[in-house]
């Protein structure tokens, strides 16, 4: 019985997302994706230049929201409002894109080294700065980084928790954990 061939870009993206979730980005080959879809590797390469292009397209919506959050944070006139916008915005992003975050669990630092994602590192640094209340103190920056990483990990882990419940729990945690900014 012949397997169906991919009809759209979306079929390949969906298959890639499933494979990345099972074996990770590094552990997934273009042949794995082709096999998942039921086509040849050449068919995958017809739609995408390489595996990085697939990941880039899968992550594009989340990256666009992250860039928008970065713009909103940059527009804040004081540390307290920057911290509030960063906290609420990152929680909203992490909850909304928890499936995409889960795909990259354990591989995010390495993926940031790829040229296509280089700008994400700078945004991450600004997000940490805002979450730390623009403080240079190591304790504030450590807290911010641990919270951001924990939020991302939690959203990937608790996929079955309804969005609002997860959002409320994460924001309550942030309110308790972050140092007040004056």
Short mmCIF file of C-alpha atoms in Angstrom, two decimals:
data_model
loop_
_atom_site.label_atom_id
_atom_site.label_comp_id
_atom_site.label_asym_id
_atom_site.label_seq_id
_atom_site.Cartn_x
_atom_site.Cartn_y
_atom_site.Cartn_z
CA UNK A 1 0.00 0.00 0.00
CA UNK A 2 1.51 3.31 -1.07
CA UNK A 3 1.87 6.04 1.50
CA UNK A 4 0.47 9.49 0.72
CA UNK A 5 2.92 12.12 -0.48
CA UNK A 6 3.10 15.49 1.26
CA UNK A 7 0.71 17.92 -0.32
CA UNK A 8 1.83 21.00 1.48
CA UNK A 9 4.60 22.70 3.30
CA UNK A 10 2.48 22.19 6.41
CA UNK A 11 2.64 18.39 6.19
CA UNK A 12 6.42 18.53 6.40
CA UNK A 13 6.37 21.08 9.20
CA UNK A 14 3.95 18.95 11.23
CA UNK A 15 6.07 15.84 10.69
CA UNK A 16 9.24 17.71 11.65
CA UNK A 17 7.59 19.01 14.82
CA UNK A 18 6.58 15.47 15.77
CA UNK A 19 10.09 14.13 15.11
CA UNK A 20 11.78 16.99 16.98
CA UNK A 21 9.49 16.28 19.95
CA UNK A 22 10.49 12.61 19.98
CA UNK A 23 14.20 12.67 19.13
CA UNK A 24 15.12 16.34 19.41
CA UNK A 25 16.38 18.66 16.72
CA UNK A 26 19.90 17.20 16.65
CA UNK A 27 18.57 13.65 16.69
CA UNK A 28 16.27 14.18 13.72
CA UNK A 29 17.51 13.88 10.16
CA UNK A 30 15.86 15.06 6.97
CA UNK A 31 15.39 11.37 6.13
CA UNK A 32 13.55 10.89 9.44
CA UNK A 33 11.22 13.74 8.51
CA UNK A 34 10.70 12.34 5.02
CA UNK A 35 9.90 8.91 6.46
CA UNK A 36 7.43 10.45 8.89
CA UNK A 37 5.64 12.21 6.03
CA UNK A 38 5.93 9.26 3.67
CA UNK A 39 7.99 10.87 0.96
CA UNK A 40 11.57 11.08 -0.23
CA UNK A 41 14.25 13.28 1.27
CA UNK A 42 14.31 15.07 -2.10
CA UNK A 43 10.64 16.00 -1.64
CA UNK A 44 11.46 17.54 1.74
CA UNK A 45 14.35 19.43 0.16
CA UNK A 46 12.00 20.69 -2.55
CA UNK A 47 10.07 22.54 0.17
CA UNK A 48 12.96 23.44 2.52
CA UNK A 49 16.63 24.17 1.85
CA UNK A 50 17.74 22.22 4.93
CA UNK A 51 16.73 21.13 8.43
CA UNK A 52 17.60 24.58 9.83
CA UNK A 53 15.05 26.14 7.45
CA UNK A 54 12.38 23.81 8.82
CA UNK A 55 13.22 24.78 12.41
CA UNK A 56 13.32 28.45 11.47
CA UNK A 57 9.83 28.27 10.00
CA UNK A 58 8.49 26.28 12.95
CA UNK A 59 9.86 28.87 15.36
CA UNK A 60 9.04 32.01 13.32
CA UNK A 61 5.72 32.84 15.05
CA UNK A 62 7.26 32.50 18.53
CA UNK A 63 10.30 34.55 17.51
CA UNK A 64 8.05 37.29 16.12
CA UNK A 65 6.20 37.49 19.45
CA UNK A 66 9.54 37.51 21.31
CA UNK A 67 10.77 40.39 19.15
CA UNK A 68 7.54 42.28 19.81
CA UNK A 69 8.02 41.70 23.54
CA UNK A 70 11.57 43.02 23.27
CA UNK A 71 10.23 46.19 21.62
CA UNK A 72 7.61 46.65 24.37
CA UNK A 73 10.25 46.17 27.08
CA UNK A 74 12.60 48.65 25.42
CA UNK A 75 9.83 51.25 25.38
CA UNK A 76 9.36 51.11 29.16
CA UNK A 77 10.63 54.22 30.92
CA UNK A 78 11.51 52.67 34.28
CA UNK A 79 12.78 49.37 35.69
CA UNK A 80 9.52 48.48 37.46
CA UNK A 81 7.40 48.75 34.33
CA UNK A 82 10.05 46.95 32.25
CA UNK A 83 10.04 44.11 34.78
CA UNK A 84 6.23 43.88 34.74
CA UNK A 85 6.06 43.89 30.92
CA UNK A 86 8.86 41.31 30.72
CA UNK A 87 7.26 39.01 33.28
CA UNK A 88 3.75 39.12 31.85
CA UNK A 89 4.94 39.07 28.26
CA UNK A 90 7.27 36.12 28.71
CA UNK A 91 4.65 34.10 30.55
CA UNK A 92 2.14 34.81 27.78
CA UNK A 93 4.70 33.82 25.13
CA UNK A 94 5.74 30.64 26.96
CA UNK A 95 2.14 29.53 27.50
CA UNK A 96 1.10 30.31 23.92
CA UNK A 97 4.11 28.59 22.35
CA UNK A 98 4.63 25.77 24.83
CA UNK A 99 4.59 23.15 22.08
CA UNK A 100 7.44 24.91 20.27
CA UNK A 101 9.36 25.34 23.52
CA UNK A 102 8.95 21.65 24.27
CA UNK A 103 10.50 20.80 20.90
CA UNK A 104 13.74 22.49 21.93
CA UNK A 105 14.05 21.29 25.51
CA UNK A 106 17.68 20.72 26.32
CA UNK A 107 18.87 22.03 22.95
CA UNK A 108 18.10 25.74 23.19
CA UNK A 109 21.61 26.95 24.19
CA UNK A 110 23.20 25.04 21.32
CA UNK A 111 20.59 26.23 18.83
CA UNK A 112 21.25 29.84 19.81
CA UNK A 113 24.73 29.38 18.36
CA UNK A 114 23.30 28.95 14.86
CA UNK A 115 23.56 32.15 12.80
CA UNK A 116 19.83 32.28 12.04
CA UNK A 117 19.07 32.54 15.77
CA UNK A 118 21.96 34.85 16.77
CA UNK A 119 19.63 37.79 17.43
CA UNK A 120 17.70 35.71 19.97
CA UNK A 121 20.70 35.71 22.30
CA UNK A 122 20.68 39.52 22.46
CA UNK A 123 16.92 39.57 23.09
CA UNK A 124 17.39 36.97 25.84
CA UNK A 125 19.99 39.18 27.52
CA UNK A 126 17.63 42.17 27.43
CA UNK A 127 14.82 40.01 28.80
CA UNK A 128 17.02 38.88 31.71
CA UNK A 129 17.97 42.51 32.33
CA UNK A 130 14.32 43.58 32.43
CA UNK A 131 13.29 40.66 34.66
CA UNK A 132 16.14 41.61 37.01
CA UNK A 133 14.67 45.10 37.25
CA UNK A 134 17.62 46.43 35.24
CA UNK A 135 19.81 45.64 38.23
CA UNK A 136 23.47 44.71 37.84
CA UNK A 137 23.40 42.70 41.09
CA UNK A 138 24.27 39.07 40.49
CA UNK A 139 21.47 37.87 42.76
CA UNK A 140 18.81 39.70 40.73
CA UNK A 141 20.21 38.46 37.41
CA UNK A 142 20.52 34.87 38.65
CA UNK A 143 16.93 34.97 39.87
CA UNK A 144 15.75 36.33 36.51
CA UNK A 145 17.58 33.65 34.53
CA UNK A 146 16.37 30.81 36.75
CA UNK A 147 12.80 32.08 36.49
CA UNK A 148 12.90 32.42 32.72
CA UNK A 149 14.39 28.96 32.27
CA UNK A 150 11.94 27.50 34.77
CA UNK A 151 8.96 29.08 33.04
CA UNK A 152 10.03 27.65 29.70
CA UNK A 153 10.63 24.21 31.20
CA UNK A 154 7.34 24.26 33.08
CA UNK A 155 5.33 25.19 30.01
CA UNK A 156 6.86 22.30 28.12
CA UNK A 157 6.21 19.89 30.97
CA UNK A 158 2.60 20.84 31.76
CA UNK A 159 1.08 20.74 28.28
CA UNK A 160 -2.24 19.43 29.61
CA UNK A 161 -2.85 22.32 32.05
CA UNK A 162 -5.29 24.90 30.63
CA UNK A 163 -3.65 28.12 29.47
CA UNK A 164 -5.29 30.44 32.00
CA UNK A 165 -4.51 28.16 34.93
CA UNK A 166 -0.87 27.84 33.88
CA UNK A 167 -0.58 31.58 33.22
CA UNK A 168 -2.05 32.46 36.63
CA UNK A 169 0.25 30.02 38.45
CA UNK A 170 3.36 31.32 36.68
CA UNK A 171 2.50 34.97 37.28
CA UNK A 172 1.85 34.26 40.98
CA UNK A 173 5.26 32.59 41.18
CA UNK A 174 6.94 35.56 39.53
CA UNK A 175 5.28 38.02 41.91
CA UNK A 176 6.66 36.05 44.88
CA UNK A 177 10.11 35.44 43.41
CA UNK A 178 11.08 38.75 41.82
CA UNK A 179 12.59 41.48 43.91
CA UNK A 180 10.44 44.61 43.96
CA UNK A 181 11.81 47.41 41.84
CA UNK A 182 11.52 50.94 43.15
#
